Coordinates of C-alpha atoms and ligand atoms in Angstrom, one line a residue:
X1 CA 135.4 -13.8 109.3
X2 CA 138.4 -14.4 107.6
X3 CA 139.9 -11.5 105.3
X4 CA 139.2 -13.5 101.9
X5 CA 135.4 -14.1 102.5
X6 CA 135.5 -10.1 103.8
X7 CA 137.1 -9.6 100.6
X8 CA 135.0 -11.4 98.4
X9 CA 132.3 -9.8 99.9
X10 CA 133.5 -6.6 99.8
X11 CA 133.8 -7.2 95.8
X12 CA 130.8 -8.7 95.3
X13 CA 128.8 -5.5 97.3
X14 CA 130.7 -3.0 94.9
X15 CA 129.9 -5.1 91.7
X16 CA 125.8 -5.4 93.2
X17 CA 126.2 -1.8 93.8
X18 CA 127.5 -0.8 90.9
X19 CA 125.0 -2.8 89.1
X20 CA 122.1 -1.2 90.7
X21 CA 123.4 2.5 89.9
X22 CA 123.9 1.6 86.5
X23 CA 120.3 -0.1 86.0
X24 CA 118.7 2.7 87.8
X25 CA 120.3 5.0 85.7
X26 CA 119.7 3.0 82.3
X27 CA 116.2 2.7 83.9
X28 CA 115.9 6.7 84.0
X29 CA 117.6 6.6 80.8
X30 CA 114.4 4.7 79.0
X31 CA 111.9 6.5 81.1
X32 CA 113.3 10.0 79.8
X33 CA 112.7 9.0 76.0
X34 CA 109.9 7.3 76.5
X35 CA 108.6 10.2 78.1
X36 CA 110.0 12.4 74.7
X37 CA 107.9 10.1 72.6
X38 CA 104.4 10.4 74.7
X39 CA 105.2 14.4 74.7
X40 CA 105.8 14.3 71.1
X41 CA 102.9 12.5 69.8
X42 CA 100.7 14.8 72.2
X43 CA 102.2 18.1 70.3
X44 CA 102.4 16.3 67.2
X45 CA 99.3 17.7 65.7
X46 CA 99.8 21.0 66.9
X47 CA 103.2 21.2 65.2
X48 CA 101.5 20.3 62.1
X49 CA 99.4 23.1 62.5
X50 CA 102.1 25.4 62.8
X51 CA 104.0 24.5 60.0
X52 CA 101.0 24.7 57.9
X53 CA 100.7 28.7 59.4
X54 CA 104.4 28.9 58.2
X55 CA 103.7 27.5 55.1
X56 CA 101.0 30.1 54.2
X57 CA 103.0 32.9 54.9
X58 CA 106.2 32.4 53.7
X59 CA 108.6 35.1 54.2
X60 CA 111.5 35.5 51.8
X61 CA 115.4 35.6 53.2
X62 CA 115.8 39.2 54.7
X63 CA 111.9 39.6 55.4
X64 CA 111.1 37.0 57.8
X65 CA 109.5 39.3 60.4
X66 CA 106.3 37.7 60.8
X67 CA 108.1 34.2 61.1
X68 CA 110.1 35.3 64.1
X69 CA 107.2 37.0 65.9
X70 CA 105.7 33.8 65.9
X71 CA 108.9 31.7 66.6
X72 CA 109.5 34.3 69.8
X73 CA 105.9 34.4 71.1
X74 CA 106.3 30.2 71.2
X75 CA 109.5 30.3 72.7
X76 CA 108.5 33.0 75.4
X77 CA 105.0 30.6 76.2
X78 CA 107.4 27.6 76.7
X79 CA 109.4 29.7 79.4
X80 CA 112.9 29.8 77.2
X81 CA 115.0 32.8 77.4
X82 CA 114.7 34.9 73.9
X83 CA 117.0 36.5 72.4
X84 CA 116.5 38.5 68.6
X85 CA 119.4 40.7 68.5
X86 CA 121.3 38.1 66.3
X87 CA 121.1 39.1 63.3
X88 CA 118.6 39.8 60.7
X89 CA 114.8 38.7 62.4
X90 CA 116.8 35.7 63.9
X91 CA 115.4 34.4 67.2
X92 CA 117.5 32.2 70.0
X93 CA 115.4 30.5 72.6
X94 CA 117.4 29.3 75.9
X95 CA 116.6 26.8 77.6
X96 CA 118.1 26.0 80.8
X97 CA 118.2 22.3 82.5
X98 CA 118.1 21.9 85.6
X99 CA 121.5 19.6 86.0
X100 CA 124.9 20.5 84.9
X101 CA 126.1 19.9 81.6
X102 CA 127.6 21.0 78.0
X103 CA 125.8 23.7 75.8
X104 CA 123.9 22.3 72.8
X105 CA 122.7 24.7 69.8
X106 CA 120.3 23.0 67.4
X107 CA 119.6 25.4 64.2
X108 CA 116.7 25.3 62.0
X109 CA 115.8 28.4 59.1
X110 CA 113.4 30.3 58.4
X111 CA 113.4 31.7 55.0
X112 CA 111.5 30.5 52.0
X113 CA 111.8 30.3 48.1
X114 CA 110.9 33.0 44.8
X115 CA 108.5 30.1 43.9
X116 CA 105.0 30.4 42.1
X117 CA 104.9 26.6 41.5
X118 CA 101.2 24.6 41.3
X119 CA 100.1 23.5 45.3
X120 CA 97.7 21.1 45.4
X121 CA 98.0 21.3 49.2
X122 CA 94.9 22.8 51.6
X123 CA 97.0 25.0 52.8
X124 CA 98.8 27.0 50.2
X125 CA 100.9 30.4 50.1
X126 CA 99.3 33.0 50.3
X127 CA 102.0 35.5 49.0
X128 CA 102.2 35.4 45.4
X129 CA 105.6 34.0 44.4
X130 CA 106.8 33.0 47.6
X131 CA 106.7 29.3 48.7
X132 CA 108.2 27.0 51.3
X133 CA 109.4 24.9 48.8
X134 CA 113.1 23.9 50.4
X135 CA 111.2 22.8 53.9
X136 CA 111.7 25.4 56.0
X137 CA 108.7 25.5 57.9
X138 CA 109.1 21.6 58.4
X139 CA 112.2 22.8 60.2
X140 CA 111.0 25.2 62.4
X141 CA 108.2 23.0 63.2
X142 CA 110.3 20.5 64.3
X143 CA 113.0 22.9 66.5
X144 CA 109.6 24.1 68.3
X145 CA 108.6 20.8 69.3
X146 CA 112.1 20.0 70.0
X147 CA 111.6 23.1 72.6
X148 CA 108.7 22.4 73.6
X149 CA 109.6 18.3 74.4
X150 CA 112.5 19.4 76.2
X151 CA 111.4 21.9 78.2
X152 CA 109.1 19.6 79.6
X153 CA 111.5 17.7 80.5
X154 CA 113.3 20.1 81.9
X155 CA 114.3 18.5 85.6
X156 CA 116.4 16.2 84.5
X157 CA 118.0 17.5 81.5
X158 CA 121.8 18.7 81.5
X159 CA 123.3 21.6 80.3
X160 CA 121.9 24.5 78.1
X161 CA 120.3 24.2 74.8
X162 CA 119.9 26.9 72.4
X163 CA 117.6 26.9 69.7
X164 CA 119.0 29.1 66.9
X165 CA 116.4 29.8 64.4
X166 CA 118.4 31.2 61.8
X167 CA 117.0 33.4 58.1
X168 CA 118.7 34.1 54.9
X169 CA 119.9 30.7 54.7
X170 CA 118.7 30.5 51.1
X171 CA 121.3 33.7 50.5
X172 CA 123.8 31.9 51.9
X173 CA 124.2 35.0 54.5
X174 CA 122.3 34.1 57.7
X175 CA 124.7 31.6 59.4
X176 CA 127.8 33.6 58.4
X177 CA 126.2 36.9 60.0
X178 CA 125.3 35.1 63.3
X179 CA 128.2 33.4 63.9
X180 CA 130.0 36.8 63.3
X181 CA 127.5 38.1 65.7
X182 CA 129.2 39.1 69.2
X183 CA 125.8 37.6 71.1
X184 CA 127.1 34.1 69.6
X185 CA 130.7 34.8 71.0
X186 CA 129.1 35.1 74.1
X187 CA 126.8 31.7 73.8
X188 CA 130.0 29.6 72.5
X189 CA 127.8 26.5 72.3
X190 CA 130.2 23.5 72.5
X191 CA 128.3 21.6 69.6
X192 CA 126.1 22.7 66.8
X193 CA 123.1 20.4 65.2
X194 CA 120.6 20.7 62.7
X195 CA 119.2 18.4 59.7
X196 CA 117.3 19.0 56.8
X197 CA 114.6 17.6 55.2
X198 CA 114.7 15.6 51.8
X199 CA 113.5 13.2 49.2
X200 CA 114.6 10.0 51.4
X201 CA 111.7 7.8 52.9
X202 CA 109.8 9.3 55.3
X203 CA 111.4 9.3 58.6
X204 CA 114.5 7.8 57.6
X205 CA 117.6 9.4 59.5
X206 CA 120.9 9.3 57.5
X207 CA 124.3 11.2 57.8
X208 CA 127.9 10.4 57.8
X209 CA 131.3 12.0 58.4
X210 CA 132.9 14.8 57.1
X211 CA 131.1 16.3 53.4
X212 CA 127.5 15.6 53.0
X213 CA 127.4 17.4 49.5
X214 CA 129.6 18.0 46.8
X215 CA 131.5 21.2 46.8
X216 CA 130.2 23.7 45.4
X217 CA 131.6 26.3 43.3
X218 CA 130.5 29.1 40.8
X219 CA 132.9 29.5 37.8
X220 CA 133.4 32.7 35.5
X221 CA 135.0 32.0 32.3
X222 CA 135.5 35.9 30.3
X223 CA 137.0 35.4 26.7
X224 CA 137.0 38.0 24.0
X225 CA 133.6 38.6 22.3
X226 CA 135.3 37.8 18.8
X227 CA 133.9 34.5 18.6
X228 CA 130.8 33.4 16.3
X229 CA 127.7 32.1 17.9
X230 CA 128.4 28.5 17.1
X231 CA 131.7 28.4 18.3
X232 CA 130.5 29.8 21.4
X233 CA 128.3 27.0 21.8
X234 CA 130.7 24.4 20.7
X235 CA 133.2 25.8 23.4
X236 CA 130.5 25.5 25.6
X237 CA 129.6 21.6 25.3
X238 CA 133.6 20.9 25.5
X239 CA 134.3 23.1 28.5
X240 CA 131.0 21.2 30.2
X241 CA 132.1 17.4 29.0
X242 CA 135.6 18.8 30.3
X243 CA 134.2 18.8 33.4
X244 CA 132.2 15.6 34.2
X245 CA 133.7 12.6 36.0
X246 CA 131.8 10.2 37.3
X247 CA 132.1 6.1 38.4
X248 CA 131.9 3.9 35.0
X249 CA 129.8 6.2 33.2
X250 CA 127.2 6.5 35.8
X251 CA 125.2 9.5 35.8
X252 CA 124.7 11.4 39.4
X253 CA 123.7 14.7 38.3
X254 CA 120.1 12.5 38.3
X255 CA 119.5 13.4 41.8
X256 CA 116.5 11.4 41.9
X257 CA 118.8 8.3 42.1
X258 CA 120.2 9.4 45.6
X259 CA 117.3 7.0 46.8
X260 CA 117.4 4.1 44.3
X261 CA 119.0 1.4 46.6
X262 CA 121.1 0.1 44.0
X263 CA 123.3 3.5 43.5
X264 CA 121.6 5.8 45.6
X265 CA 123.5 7.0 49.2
X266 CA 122.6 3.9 51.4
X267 CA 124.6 1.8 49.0
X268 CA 128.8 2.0 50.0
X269 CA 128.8 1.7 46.0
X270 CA 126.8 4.8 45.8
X271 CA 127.8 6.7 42.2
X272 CA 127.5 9.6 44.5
X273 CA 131.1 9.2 46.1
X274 CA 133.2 10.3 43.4
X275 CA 132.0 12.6 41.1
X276 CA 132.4 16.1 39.3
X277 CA 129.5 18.2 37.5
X278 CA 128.9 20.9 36.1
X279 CA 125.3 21.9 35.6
X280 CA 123.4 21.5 32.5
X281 CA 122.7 25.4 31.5
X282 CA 125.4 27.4 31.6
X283 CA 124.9 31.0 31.3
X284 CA 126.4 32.6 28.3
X285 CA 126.3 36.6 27.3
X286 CA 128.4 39.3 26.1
X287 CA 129.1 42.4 27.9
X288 CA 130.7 45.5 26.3
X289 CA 133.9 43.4 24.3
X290 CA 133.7 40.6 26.8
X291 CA 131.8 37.1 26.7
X292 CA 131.3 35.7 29.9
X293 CA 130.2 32.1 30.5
X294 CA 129.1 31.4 34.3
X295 CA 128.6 27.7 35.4
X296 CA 127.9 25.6 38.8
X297 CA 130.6 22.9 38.9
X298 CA 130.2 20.1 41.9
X299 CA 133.0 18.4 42.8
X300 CA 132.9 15.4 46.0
X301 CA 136.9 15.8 45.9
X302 CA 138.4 18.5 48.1
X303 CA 141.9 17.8 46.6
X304 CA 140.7 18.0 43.1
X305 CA 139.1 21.4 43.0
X306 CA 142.8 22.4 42.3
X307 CA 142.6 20.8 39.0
X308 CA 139.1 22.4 37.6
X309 CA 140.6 26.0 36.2
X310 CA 143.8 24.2 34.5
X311 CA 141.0 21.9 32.7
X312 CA 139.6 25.3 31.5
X313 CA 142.5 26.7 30.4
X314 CA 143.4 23.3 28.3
X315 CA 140.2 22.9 26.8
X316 CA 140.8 26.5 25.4
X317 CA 144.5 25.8 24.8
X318 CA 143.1 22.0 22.6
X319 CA 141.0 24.4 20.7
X320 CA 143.1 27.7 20.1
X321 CA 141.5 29.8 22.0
X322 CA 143.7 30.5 24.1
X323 CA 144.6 33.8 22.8
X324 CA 140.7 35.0 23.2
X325 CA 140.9 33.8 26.8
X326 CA 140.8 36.7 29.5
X327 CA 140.2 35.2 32.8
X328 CA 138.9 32.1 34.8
X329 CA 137.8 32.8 38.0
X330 CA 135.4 31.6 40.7
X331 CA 132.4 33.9 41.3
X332 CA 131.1 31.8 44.3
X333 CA 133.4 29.2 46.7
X334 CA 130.8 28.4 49.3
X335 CA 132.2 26.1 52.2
X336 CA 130.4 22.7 52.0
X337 CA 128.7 21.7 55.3
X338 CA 131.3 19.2 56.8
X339 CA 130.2 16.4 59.7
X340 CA 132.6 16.3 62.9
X341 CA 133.7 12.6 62.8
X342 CA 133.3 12.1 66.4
X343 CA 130.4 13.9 67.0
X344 CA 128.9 12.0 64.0
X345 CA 130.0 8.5 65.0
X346 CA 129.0 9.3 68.7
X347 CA 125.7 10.8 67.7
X348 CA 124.8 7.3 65.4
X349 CA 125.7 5.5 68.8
X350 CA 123.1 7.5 71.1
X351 CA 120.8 7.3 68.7
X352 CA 121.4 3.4 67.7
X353 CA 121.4 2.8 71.4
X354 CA 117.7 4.4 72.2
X355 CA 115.8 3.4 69.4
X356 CA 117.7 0.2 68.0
X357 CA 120.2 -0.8 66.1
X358 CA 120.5 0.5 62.4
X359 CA 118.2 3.4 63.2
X360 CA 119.9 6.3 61.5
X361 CA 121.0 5.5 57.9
X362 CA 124.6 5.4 57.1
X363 CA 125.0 7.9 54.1
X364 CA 127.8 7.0 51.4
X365 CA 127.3 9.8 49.2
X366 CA 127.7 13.0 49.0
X367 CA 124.3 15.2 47.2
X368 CA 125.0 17.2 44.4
X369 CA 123.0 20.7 43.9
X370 CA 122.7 21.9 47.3
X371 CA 124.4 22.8 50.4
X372 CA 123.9 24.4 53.4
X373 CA 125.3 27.3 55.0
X374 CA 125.1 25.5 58.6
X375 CA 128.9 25.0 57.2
X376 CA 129.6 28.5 58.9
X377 CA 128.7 26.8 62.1
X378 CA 130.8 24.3 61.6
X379 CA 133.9 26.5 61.1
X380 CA 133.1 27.9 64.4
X381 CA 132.3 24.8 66.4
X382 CA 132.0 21.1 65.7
X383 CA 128.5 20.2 64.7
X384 CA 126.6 17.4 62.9
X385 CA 123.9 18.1 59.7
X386 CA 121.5 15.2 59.7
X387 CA 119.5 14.7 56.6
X388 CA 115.5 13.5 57.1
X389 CA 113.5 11.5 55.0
X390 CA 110.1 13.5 54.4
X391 CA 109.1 11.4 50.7
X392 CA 105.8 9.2 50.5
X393 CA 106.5 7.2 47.6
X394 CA 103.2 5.3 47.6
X395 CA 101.8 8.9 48.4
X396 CA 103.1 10.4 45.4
X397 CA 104.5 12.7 47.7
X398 CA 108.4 13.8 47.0
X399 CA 110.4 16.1 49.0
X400 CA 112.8 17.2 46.2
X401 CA 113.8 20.5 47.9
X402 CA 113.2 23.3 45.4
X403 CA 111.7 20.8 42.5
X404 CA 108.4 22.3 41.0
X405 CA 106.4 19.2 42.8
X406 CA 108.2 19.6 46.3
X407 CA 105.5 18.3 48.8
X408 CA 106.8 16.6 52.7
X409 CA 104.8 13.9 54.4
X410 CA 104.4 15.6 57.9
X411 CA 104.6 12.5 59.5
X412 CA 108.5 13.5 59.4
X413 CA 108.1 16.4 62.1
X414 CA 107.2 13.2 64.4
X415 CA 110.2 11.7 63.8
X416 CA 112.3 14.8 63.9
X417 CA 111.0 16.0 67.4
X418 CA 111.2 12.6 68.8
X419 CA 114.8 11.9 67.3
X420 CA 116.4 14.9 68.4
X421 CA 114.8 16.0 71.8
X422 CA 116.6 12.3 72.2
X423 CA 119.6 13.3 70.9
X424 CA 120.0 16.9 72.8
X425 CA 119.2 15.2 75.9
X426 CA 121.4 12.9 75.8
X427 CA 124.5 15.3 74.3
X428 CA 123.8 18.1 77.0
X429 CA 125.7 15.2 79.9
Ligands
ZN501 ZN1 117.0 25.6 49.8
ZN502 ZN1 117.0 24.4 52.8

């Protein structure tokens, strides 16, 4: 044998081998998630169950009590490690694979909302003035099948998971307490993922890099209380128009147009790029010799929220008030949940890769009203907050989070579970 055909052959048996490994491993690869499918539609109906037991007995931030005895019992049944001295009645479940890999936390929360809105659900609250109307128990429904799918699978999945079902998110205190917590020291998951629920489709995934919302910040304006009424008022609507910019006159505090394909997020267009509000009522009233005026102001712009208490002052200074003016000052600076780019664009990939291309939902916006204080997590590690569709237009059904008609097609806790056991499986290697 001369030493080119020994060489040839000695490439050709690497390449064959190489090639075998890798399709036996893509092989496993499709097996696994088809595997998280079959597991999820056998829980599926059970999950809906339990969200509709969480959705009965809401539990306000602070008193979620009977929410985590329920989360823990699950947990314990499923064989995770439990863990509740977090903070507050958090729970952590820990699940352990079998192989060697990364440590994966996946958040959901557990409080609900000081709602007494009509529920023309089966399977409504049963605590006066307490509803899940921001989705919660979709959420935790979800995290527990995520448990429950991986678990199953536990053999051949890598690394740890931790399931961090977190309350008072709603207070914006939960996150902040448990990542100051010296039990989450101790976890130090390398990556951090969650989603929420929304008025998108139902099912569709979407999420992009870095800000998902605007940020979001509470502003105290205290002048003396010599003015009249009307000029109060009149201050008012200037300070307000002072304080709206938006793409040729579009309008994106209309949230409902986040889904309108023309504007909405999926469009790179989307009016919800560029943009700074301030909410319709501002909240006006006199203390002692002081008026105070308190207003929400959303701004997509990091760099610009510089700019927003100089536009005050000038709007006072236009008007000559400036010598009635005591102080501008923010009342609330929450951080604003912010998507590691890598983790983001590598999550898209897995996903894209298991289930088809296009299959999450490239988000070009950025939603005004709401945030999430996941953004704690983020400070801590790099994570990635996925938003899911849970809307039946032809339904009726919208999943406005916190609207007076919130309602969630439960087909979404499907997707959800079969999505993200996918994702966590695959991120654990
Ligand atoms: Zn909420
Ligand atoms: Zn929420």
């Amino acid at each position: 044998m001369n030493k080119q055909i020994l060489l040839l052959l000695l490439v050709v048996n690497t390449f064959c081998t190489q090639y075998i490994v890798y399709g036996q491993g893509k092989k496993s690869e499709i097996a696994t998630h088809e595997s998280i499918r079959l597991e999820t539609d056998k829980i599926f109906e059970r999950l809906v169950q339990i969200r509709r037991d969480f959705h009965e007995n809401p539990e306000l931030a602070g008193k979620e009590k009977r929410t985590q005895e329920i989360i823990k019992k699950y947990l314990l049944d499923l064989g995770l490690q439990v863990e509740t001295d977090i903070y507050g009645y958090g729970v952590v479940g820990i699940l352990e694979g079998a192989k060697k890999g990364k440590k994966i936390a996946w958040r959901a929360e557990m409080d609900a909302l000081p709602n007494d809105f009509p529920d023309k659900s089966d399977f409504k609250s049963k605590v006066k003035g307490v509803q899940h109307g921001c989705g919660h128990d979709i959420h935790m429904a979800i995290a527990i099948g995520i448990a429950e799918v991986l678990a199953k699978n536990k053999k051949s999945l890598h690394g740890t998971v931790y399931f961090i079902f977190q309350p008072e998110e709603e207070t914006f205190a939960g996150a902040k307490k448990i990542t100051e917590n010296e039990i989450f020291s101790k976890f130090k998951p390398d990556e951090i993922y969650g989603l929420h629920v929304t008025a998108l489709p139902v099912g569709q995934i979407m999420v992009k890099p870095n800000e998902m919302f605007a940020y979001q910040k509470e502003i105290r304006i205290q002048f003396k209380n010599t003015l009249s009424a009307e000029e109060v008022k009149e201050l008012t609507v200037k300070i307000r128009n002072s304080l709206v910019r938006s793409k040729n006159g579009s309008k994106p505090w209309e949230i409902q147009s986040i889904t309108d394909p023309k504007i909405g997020l999926t469009n790179p267009n989307t009016i919800f790029k560029d943009y700074l509000i301030a909410e319709e009522n501002f909240r006006a009233y006199s203390k002692n010799d002081v008026f105070r005026i308190d207003a929400e102001v959303y701004e997509t712009d990091a760099a610009r929220l510089k700019n927003i208490i100089p536009t005050i002052e000038q709007v006072m200074k236009d008007n000559n008030y400036a010598s009635h003016l005591l102080s501008i000052m923010y009342i609330k600076e929450n951080p604003t949940v912010l998507n590691d780019p890598n983790l983001t664009r590598s999550s898209i990939n897995t996903l894209d890769n298991i289930y088809g291309k296009g299959f999450v939902t490239p988000d070009y916006g950025q939603v005004p009203y709401f945030n999430d204080d996941f953004a704690y997590f983020q400070q801590k590690i790099p994570g990635v907050y996925f938003l899911l569709g849970g809307s039946n237009f032809e339904k009726g059904i919208i999943a406005m989070n916190h609207a007076p008609n919130f309602e969630v097609d439960e087909e979404c806790i499907r997707t959800g579970v079969r999505t993200f056991s996918s994702l966590l499986f695959q991120k654990g290697k």
